[in-house]
Amino acid sequence: MEISSGKILEDKVEWVKFSNISWLNDEGFYYSHYSAPEKGKEYSGKNEYHKISFHKIGDNAVNDQLIYEDKKFPLRNFSAALTDDSKYLAISTTESTTGNALLVKEMNSEKINNSIELITDFKSDWNVIDHVGSELLILTNNNASNSRLIAVDMKNPDVTKAREILPESEDLLESVTLCDGKLICNYLHHVSSLVKIYDLKGKLINTIELPTIGKVDNIHSDIDDKFAYFDFVTFTAPASVYKYDITKNKLELIFKPKLDLNYIFLEELSPAEMYEIPLTSKVLFEPGNFIDIGEPITEGTIDIHELLNMLGTNLIIYHGTAAAFSISEASNPCFCRDMSYS
C-alpha cells in the first residue's frame, strides 16, 4: 500500500515464510521465502531451501533478485536486515529457535568478495542494531546470559576485539534502539520494563519514567529522530501507544484503546499496611505461624490465587514498581511459614 494515497499496489510476493521485511529507501525490500512448491503440494510440501531476495517496487516478483541461499543446508533459515545508512546487509542464519550465525555484506562495494563472516557457529544470539561511524552495534548473549551491547569496528571486523558499550547487568537487556544519536535500552527488571537512555560510550543519560508497572515493546525510532514510539501494556489495561521526546525526557500518551470497563491503577488505593515484594518472588500460605497486623510478611515463594481465596481481592494492590501485599485490620487472621526467594 502507498501510504501517502492509501492506494493498494499491484505488487504481489508469494511463498514468504519465516521472514522479516527490510526496506531499501523507497526502492524495494529484502525478504525471506521458499521457492514455489510443486502443483498439488502447496500445503504438504516440506520447508526446504530458504532464501533471501530483493523485490523492487513495481516489478513482477518473478524478476526478484536472489541475494542469498545455501543449498548445502536445506533446513536452515535466513533473514536480512539493512543498516540505516544502507552500507551493510546483515544476514542471520539459524538452525533452531536460539543461536545464529552472522554474515555481513558490504553494499555498493567494488570488492569481488564483499561478504564478511562475523559468526560461523550457533552457540549464541547476535542481533545487529545498526551501523554508526565505522562500527557495527550488536546485541548478544555471548558470554552474557542477560545480554550485552558490543561494537565491532568494520575496518577490522573481529568480534573477539569488539568494544563493549553496555556490559551484562542483573537485568535482561531485551532490546536496543537508536534515537538522536543515543541508545534507548529496554531492560526487564522484576518482570516489568525499565527503559534507560545511554550515549554511544555507555554513559547513562536518563531513565524513562513509565506511567506505572508494565511492559514496553516495539520501540521504533531512527538514529536521527528526536522521538521514539512504543507500546506499553499493564496488568490492568491493554496496550497503549506512547511518544517519547528524547531531548526533553518527556513521555506523551498517543493512543489508548476504548474499553467498556471502569478500571483504575490499583496503586491509587490506600491500604492500612503494605509490604513490597518483587514480582519475581512468591509467598506460600499454609497452616502454621500467625501473622499479626503490621508484621512484615516474610520473603518467600507464593501462589497469589491462594492469597485471594484466603483474604479477598483487597489483599493485593500495585504500588510504584512492585506488587504490594496488604494486611489490614479488616482482614481475617491468616497463617504462613517461613519462606525464601524462588
GROMACS .gro file of C-alpha atoms in nm:
model
  342
    1MET     CA    1   0.000   0.000   0.000
    2GLU     CA    2   0.117   0.351  -0.083
    3ILE     CA    3   0.095   0.535   0.250
    4SER     CA    4   0.050   0.887   0.112
    5SER     CA    5  -0.251   0.796  -0.102
    6GLY     CA    6  -0.376   0.472   0.054
    7LYS     CA    7  -0.359   0.310  -0.290
    8ILE     CA    8  -0.313  -0.067  -0.297
    9LEU     CA    9  -0.023  -0.153  -0.530
   10GLU     CA   10  -0.026  -0.446  -0.770
   11ASP     CA   11   0.298  -0.592  -0.629
   12LYS     CA   12   0.249  -0.949  -0.507
   13VAL     CA   13   0.523  -1.153  -0.340
   14GLU     CA   14   0.436  -1.517  -0.273
   15TRP     CA   15   0.564  -1.808  -0.064
   16VAL     CA   16   0.706  -1.578   0.204
   17LYS     CA   17   0.759  -1.758   0.535
   18PHE     CA   18   0.973  -1.706   0.846
   19SER     CA   19   1.056  -1.359   0.718
   20ASN     CA   20   1.105  -1.002   0.825
   21ILE     CA   21   1.094  -0.709   0.580
   22SER     CA   22   1.391  -0.473   0.543
   23TRP     CA   23   1.340  -0.168   0.319
   24LEU     CA   24   1.597  -0.003   0.094
   25ASN     CA   25   1.462   0.352   0.098
   26ASP     CA   26   1.150   0.355  -0.126
   27GLU     CA   27   1.309   0.134  -0.393
   28GLY     CA   28   1.211  -0.206  -0.256
   29PHE     CA   29   1.272  -0.451   0.024
   30TYR     CA   30   1.461  -0.764   0.128
   31TYR     CA   31   1.258  -1.065   0.235
   32SER     CA   32   1.290  -1.439   0.303
   33HIS     CA   33   1.095  -1.707   0.118
   34TYR     CA   34   1.083  -2.053  -0.034
   35SER     CA   35   1.056  -2.149  -0.399
   36ALA     CA   36   0.706  -2.217  -0.528
   37PRO     CA   37   0.609  -2.579  -0.442
   38GLU     CA   38   0.501  -2.836  -0.693
   39LYS     CA   39   0.140  -2.812  -0.804
   40GLY     CA   40  -0.080  -3.008  -0.566
   41LYS     CA   41   0.177  -2.988  -0.281
   42GLU     CA   42   0.111  -2.625  -0.179
   43TYR     CA   43   0.004  -2.731   0.172
   44SER     CA   44   0.205  -3.051   0.216
   45GLY     CA   45   0.548  -2.969   0.076
   46LYS     CA   46   0.850  -2.965   0.307
   47ASN     CA   47   1.005  -2.633   0.410
   48GLU     CA   48   1.345  -2.659   0.243
   49TYR     CA   49   1.599  -2.422   0.084
   50HIS     CA   50   1.505  -2.094   0.247
   51LYS     CA   51   1.649  -1.792   0.066
   52ILE     CA   52   1.668  -1.412   0.069
   53SER     CA   53   1.560  -1.199  -0.228
   54PHE     CA   54   1.515  -0.831  -0.310
   55HIS     CA   55   1.184  -0.709  -0.452
   56LYS     CA   56   1.183  -0.380  -0.644
   57ILE     CA   57   0.856  -0.191  -0.611
   58GLY     CA   58   0.660  -0.205  -0.937
   59ASP     CA   59   0.834  -0.518  -1.070
   60ASN     CA   60   0.688  -0.863  -1.111
   61ALA     CA   61   0.810  -1.091  -0.830
   62VAL     CA   62   0.949  -1.342  -1.083
   63ASN     CA   63   1.220  -1.084  -1.152
   64ASP     CA   64   1.322  -1.051  -0.786
   65GLN     CA   65   1.697  -1.062  -0.731
   66LEU     CA   66   1.832  -1.359  -0.535
   67ILE     CA   67   2.055  -1.225  -0.258
   68TYR     CA   68   2.150  -1.530  -0.053
   69GLU     CA   69   2.091  -1.905  -0.024
   70ASP     CA   70   2.287  -2.210   0.092
   71LYS     CA   71   2.191  -2.535  -0.080
   72LYS     CA   72   2.428  -2.736   0.138
   73PHE     CA   73   2.191  -2.693   0.434
   74PRO     CA   74   1.828  -2.722   0.315
   75LEU     CA   75   1.673  -2.681   0.663
   76ARG     CA   76   1.847  -2.360   0.766
   77ASN     CA   77   1.657  -2.031   0.776
   78PHE     CA   78   1.787  -1.689   0.672
   79SER     CA   79   1.685  -1.330   0.745
   80ALA     CA   80   1.824  -0.996   0.624
   81ALA     CA   81   1.846  -0.655   0.790
   82LEU     CA   82   1.982  -0.346   0.618
   83THR     CA   83   2.160  -0.087   0.832
   84ASP     CA   84   2.002   0.259   0.840
   85ASP     CA   85   2.280   0.406   0.624
   86SER     CA   86   2.237   0.120   0.369
   87LYS     CA   87   2.607   0.034   0.394
   88TYR     CA   88   2.572  -0.319   0.530
   89LEU     CA   89   2.323  -0.602   0.491
   90ALA     CA   90   2.330  -0.832   0.794
   91ILE     CA   91   2.229  -1.191   0.711
   92SER     CA   92   2.137  -1.411   1.006
   93THR     CA   93   2.138  -1.790   0.974
   94THR     CA   94   1.950  -2.013   1.218
   95GLU     CA   95   1.911  -2.387   1.271
   96SER     CA   96   1.672  -2.368   1.568
   97THR     CA   97   1.497  -2.111   1.788
   98THR     CA   98   1.818  -1.998   1.961
   99GLY     CA   99   2.164  -1.912   1.834
  100ASN     CA  100   2.258  -1.775   1.493
  101ALA     CA  101   2.550  -1.733   1.258
  102LEU     CA  102   2.609  -1.383   1.119
  103LEU     CA  103   2.725  -1.279   0.773
  104VAL     CA  104   2.760  -0.914   0.673
  105LYS     CA  105   2.756  -0.800   0.308
  106GLU     CA  106   2.914  -0.464   0.225
  107MET     CA  107   2.672  -0.287  -0.008
  108ASN     CA  108   2.785  -0.094  -0.318
  109SER     CA  109   3.132  -0.239  -0.276
  110GLU     CA  110   3.367  -0.295  -0.569
  111LYS     CA  111   3.533  -0.585  -0.387
  112ILE     CA  112   3.498  -0.926  -0.551
  113ASN     CA  113   3.420  -1.080  -0.212
  114ASN     CA  114   3.211  -0.827  -0.023
  115SER     CA  115   3.088  -1.071   0.245
  116ILE     CA  116   3.230  -1.088   0.597
  117GLU     CA  117   3.162  -1.390   0.819
  118LEU     CA  118   3.148  -1.246   1.170
  119ILE     CA  119   2.999  -1.554   1.340
  120THR     CA  120   3.006  -1.908   1.199
  121ASP     CA  121   2.859  -2.116   1.486
  122PHE     CA  122   2.517  -2.121   1.653
  123LYS     CA  123   2.616  -2.102   2.019
  124SER     CA  124   2.482  -1.750   2.089
  125ASP     CA  125   2.238  -1.489   1.962
  126TRP     CA  126   2.377  -1.198   1.758
  127ASN     CA  127   2.138  -0.916   1.667
  128VAL     CA  128   2.272  -0.626   1.458
  129ILE     CA  129   2.127  -0.296   1.586
  130ASP     CA  130   2.280  -0.057   1.330
  131HIS     CA  131   2.600   0.084   1.180
  132VAL     CA  132   2.736   0.400   1.342
  133GLY     CA  133   3.058   0.562   1.221
  134SER     CA  134   3.282   0.266   1.141
  135GLU     CA  135   3.124   0.035   1.399
  136LEU     CA  136   2.851  -0.226   1.381
  137LEU     CA  137   2.645  -0.230   1.703
  138ILE     CA  138   2.544  -0.583   1.805
  139LEU     CA  139   2.324  -0.706   2.089
  140THR     CA  140   2.441  -1.050   2.201
  141ASN     CA  141   2.409  -1.304   2.482
  142ASN     CA  142   2.756  -1.440   2.408
  143ASN     CA  143   2.925  -1.479   2.750
  144ALA     CA  144   2.630  -1.284   2.895
  145SER     CA  145   2.303  -1.464   2.971
  146ASN     CA  146   2.132  -1.126   3.030
  147SER     CA  147   2.283  -0.987   2.707
  148ARG     CA  148   2.526  -0.704   2.642
  149LEU     CA  149   2.589  -0.447   2.367
  150ILE     CA  150   2.915  -0.450   2.171
  151ALA     CA  151   3.063  -0.252   1.880
  152VAL     CA  152   3.261  -0.423   1.604
  153ASP     CA  153   3.497  -0.199   1.405
  154MET     CA  154   3.428  -0.285   1.040
  155LYS     CA  155   3.777  -0.166   0.946
  156ASN     CA  156   3.897  -0.468   1.141
  157PRO     CA  157   3.588  -0.689   1.173
  158ASP     CA  158   3.687  -0.922   1.456
  159VAL     CA  159   3.419  -0.996   1.720
  160THR     CA  160   3.684  -1.103   1.971
  161LYS     CA  161   3.825  -0.748   1.960
  162ALA     CA  162   3.485  -0.576   1.988
  163ARG     CA  163   3.438  -0.273   2.212
  164GLU     CA  164   3.188  -0.338   2.492
  165ILE     CA  165   2.941  -0.050   2.521
  166LEU     CA  166   2.699  -0.196   2.775
  167PRO     CA  167   2.820  -0.490   2.985
  168GLU     CA  168   2.585  -0.753   3.119
  169SER     CA  169   2.377  -0.640   3.419
  170GLU     CA  170   2.144  -0.809   3.668
  171ASP     CA  171   1.852  -0.716   3.440
  172LEU     CA  172   1.787  -0.870   3.098
  173LEU     CA  173   1.865  -0.629   2.812
  174GLU     CA  174   1.577  -0.710   2.575
  175SER     CA  175   1.630  -0.452   2.301
  176VAL     CA  176   1.836  -0.152   2.193
  177THR     CA  177   1.708   0.125   1.963
  178LEU     CA  178   1.897   0.426   1.827
  179CYS     CA  179   1.739   0.772   1.864
  180ASP     CA  180   1.905   1.114   1.826
  181GLY     CA  181   2.248   0.950   1.832
  182LYS     CA  182   2.171   0.782   2.164
  183LEU     CA  183   2.072   0.433   2.282
  184ILE     CA  184   1.724   0.351   2.412
  185CYS     CA  185   1.776   0.033   2.614
  186ASN     CA  186   1.478  -0.174   2.723
  187TYR     CA  187   1.559  -0.387   3.030
  188LEU     CA  188   1.343  -0.645   3.205
  189HIS     CA  189   1.352  -0.570   3.580
  190HIS     CA  190   1.141  -0.781   3.819
  191VAL     CA  191   0.909  -0.886   3.534
  192SER     CA  192   0.850  -0.523   3.428
  193SER     CA  193   1.021  -0.286   3.187
  194LEU     CA  194   1.297  -0.046   3.286
  195VAL     CA  195   1.396   0.183   2.997
  196LYS     CA  196   1.727   0.369   3.013
  197ILE     CA  197   1.898   0.618   2.779
  198TYR     CA  198   2.274   0.588   2.720
  199ASP     CA  199   2.522   0.764   2.495
  200LEU     CA  200   2.729   0.565   2.246
  201LYS     CA  201   3.008   0.523   2.500
  202GLY     CA  202   2.777   0.359   2.754
  203LYS     CA  203   2.722   0.657   2.985
  204LEU     CA  204   2.376   0.671   3.146
  205ILE     CA  205   2.185   0.988   3.049
  206ASN     CA  206   1.824   0.933   3.161
  207THR     CA  207   1.571   0.676   3.277
  208ILE     CA  208   1.222   0.698   3.128
  209GLU     CA  209   0.956   0.736   3.397
  210LEU     CA  210   0.683   0.497   3.286
  211PRO     CA  211   0.319   0.559   3.390
  212THR     CA  212   0.312   0.252   3.618
  213ILE     CA  213   0.444  -0.102   3.636
  214GLY     CA  214   0.413  -0.262   3.292
  215LYS     CA  215   0.582  -0.391   2.978
  216VAL     CA  216   0.736  -0.187   2.696
  217ASP     CA  217   0.755  -0.341   2.348
  218ASN     CA  218   0.814  -0.243   1.984
  219ILE     CA  219   1.029   0.069   2.031
  220HIS     CA  220   1.053   0.247   1.694
  221SER     CA  221   1.297   0.526   1.606
  222ASP     CA  222   1.593   0.609   1.379
  223ILE     CA  223   1.935   0.744   1.471
  224ASP     CA  224   1.848   1.099   1.357
  225ASP     CA  225   1.496   1.108   1.508
  226LYS     CA  226   1.416   1.319   1.814
  227PHE     CA  227   1.118   1.100   1.905
  228ALA     CA  228   1.056   0.730   1.969
  229TYR     CA  229   0.727   0.540   1.980
  230PHE     CA  230   0.647   0.225   2.175
  231ASP     CA  231   0.369   0.001   2.309
  232PHE     CA  232   0.302  -0.012   2.683
  233VAL     CA  233   0.079  -0.271   2.850
  234THR     CA  234  -0.002  -0.308   3.222
  235PHE     CA  235  -0.152  -0.579   3.438
  236THR     CA  236  -0.484  -0.392   3.445
  237ALA     CA  237  -0.509  -0.236   3.098
  238PRO     CA  238  -0.435  -0.337   2.736
  239ALA     CA  239  -0.156  -0.189   2.523
  240SER     CA  240  -0.140   0.186   2.468
  241VAL     CA  241   0.099   0.379   2.241
  242TYR     CA  242   0.338   0.641   2.378
  243LYS     CA  243   0.563   0.903   2.218
  244TYR     CA  244   0.895   0.977   2.385
  245ASP     CA  245   1.079   1.307   2.334
  246ILE     CA  246   1.443   1.215   2.397
  247THR     CA  247   1.563   1.578   2.408
  248LYS     CA  248   1.319   1.665   2.690
  249ASN     CA  249   1.295   1.319   2.851
  250LYS     CA  250   0.916   1.358   2.819
  251LEU     CA  251   0.655   1.088   2.764
  252GLU     CA  252   0.323   1.154   2.590
  253LEU     CA  253   0.021   0.922   2.551
  254ILE     CA  254  -0.071   0.895   2.181
  255PHE     CA  255  -0.331   0.619   2.176
  256LYS     CA  256  -0.534   0.442   2.443
  257PRO     CA  257  -0.793   0.177   2.349
  258LYS     CA  258  -1.153   0.248   2.447
  259LEU     CA  259  -1.294  -0.013   2.681
  260ASP     CA  260  -1.636  -0.073   2.832
  261LEU     CA  261  -1.465  -0.120   3.166
  262ASN     CA  262  -1.428   0.116   3.458
  263TYR     CA  263  -1.077   0.046   3.584
  264ILE     CA  264  -0.813   0.237   3.778
  265PHE     CA  265  -0.450   0.162   3.855
  266LEU     CA  266  -0.458  -0.027   4.182
  267GLU     CA  267  -0.181   0.184   4.335
  268GLU     CA  268  -0.442   0.459   4.375
  269LEU     CA  269  -0.592   0.263   4.665
  270SER     CA  270  -0.487   0.336   5.024
  271PRO     CA  271  -0.419   0.020   5.229
  272ALA     CA  272  -0.376   0.015   5.604
  273GLU     CA  273  -0.043  -0.165   5.580
  274MET     CA  274   0.168  -0.250   5.278
  275TYR     CA  275   0.476  -0.465   5.217
  276GLU     CA  276   0.658  -0.463   4.884
  277ILE     CA  277   0.763  -0.799   4.738
  278PRO     CA  278   0.937  -0.825   4.396
  279LEU     CA  279   0.711  -0.970   4.128
  280THR     CA  280   0.959  -1.250   4.070
  281SER     CA  281   0.902  -1.377   4.426
  282LYS     CA  282   0.618  -1.573   4.578
  283VAL     CA  283   0.461  -1.624   4.923
  284LEU     CA  284   0.319  -1.965   5.016
  285PHE     CA  285   0.042  -1.959   5.280
  286GLU     CA  286  -0.018  -2.275   5.483
  287PRO     CA  287  -0.141  -2.357   5.834
  288GLY     CA  288   0.149  -2.256   6.053
  289ASN     CA  289   0.266  -1.926   6.200
  290PHE     CA  290   0.018  -1.649   6.284
  291ILE     CA  291   0.077  -1.306   6.123
  292ASP     CA  292  -0.010  -1.006   6.342
  293ILE     CA  293  -0.136  -0.680   6.196
  294GLY     CA  294   0.161  -0.465   6.096
  295GLU     CA  295   0.408  -0.755   6.100
  296PRO     CA  296   0.612  -0.767   5.775
  297ILE     CA  297   0.544  -1.069   5.556
  298THR     CA  298   0.847  -1.297   5.534
  299GLU     CA  299   1.013  -1.307   5.193
  300GLY     CA  300   0.941  -1.627   5.005
  301THR     CA  301   0.751  -1.834   4.749
  302ILE     CA  302   0.372  -1.773   4.685
  303ASP     CA  303   0.062  -1.855   4.490
  304ILE     CA  304  -0.139  -1.534   4.452
  305HIS     CA  305  -0.461  -1.729   4.392
  306GLU     CA  306  -0.431  -1.885   4.738
  307LEU     CA  307  -0.392  -1.539   4.890
  308LEU     CA  308  -0.705  -1.418   4.714
  309ASN     CA  309  -0.906  -1.716   4.836
  310MET     CA  310  -0.795  -1.659   5.195
  311LEU     CA  311  -0.801  -1.282   5.230
  312GLY     CA  312  -1.007  -1.149   4.939
  313THR     CA  313  -0.927  -0.919   4.649
  314ASN     CA  314  -0.836  -0.625   4.877
  315LEU     CA  315  -0.518  -0.809   4.972
  316ILE     CA  316  -0.324  -0.730   4.657
  317ILE     CA  317  -0.252  -0.382   4.521
  318TYR     CA  318   0.004  -0.239   4.281
  319HIS     CA  319   0.227   0.032   4.411
  320GLY     CA  320   0.518   0.202   4.233
  321THR     CA  321   0.719  -0.067   4.055
  322ALA     CA  322   0.644  -0.369   4.274
  323ALA     CA  323   0.349  -0.580   4.374
  324ALA     CA  324   0.248  -0.491   4.728
  325PHE     CA  325   0.060  -0.710   4.973
  326SER     CA  326  -0.153  -0.555   5.247
  327ILE     CA  327  -0.280  -0.695   5.578
  328SER     CA  328  -0.549  -0.458   5.703
  329GLU     CA  329  -0.740  -0.465   6.032
  330ALA     CA  330  -1.048  -0.581   5.841
  331SER     CA  331  -0.867  -0.893   5.724
  332ASN     CA  332  -0.917  -1.229   5.891
  333PRO     CA  333  -0.614  -1.387   6.061
  334CYS     CA  334  -0.404  -1.593   5.820
  335PHE     CA  335  -0.123  -1.839   5.858
  336CYS     CA  336   0.212  -1.879   5.684
  337ARG     CA  337   0.550  -2.045   5.718
  338ASP     CA  338   0.900  -1.900   5.674
  339MET     CA  339   0.992  -1.866   5.310
  340SER     CA  340   1.282  -1.771   5.086
  341TYR     CA  341   1.312  -1.626   4.735
  342SER     CA  342   1.241  -1.863   4.450
   0.00000   0.00000   0.00000
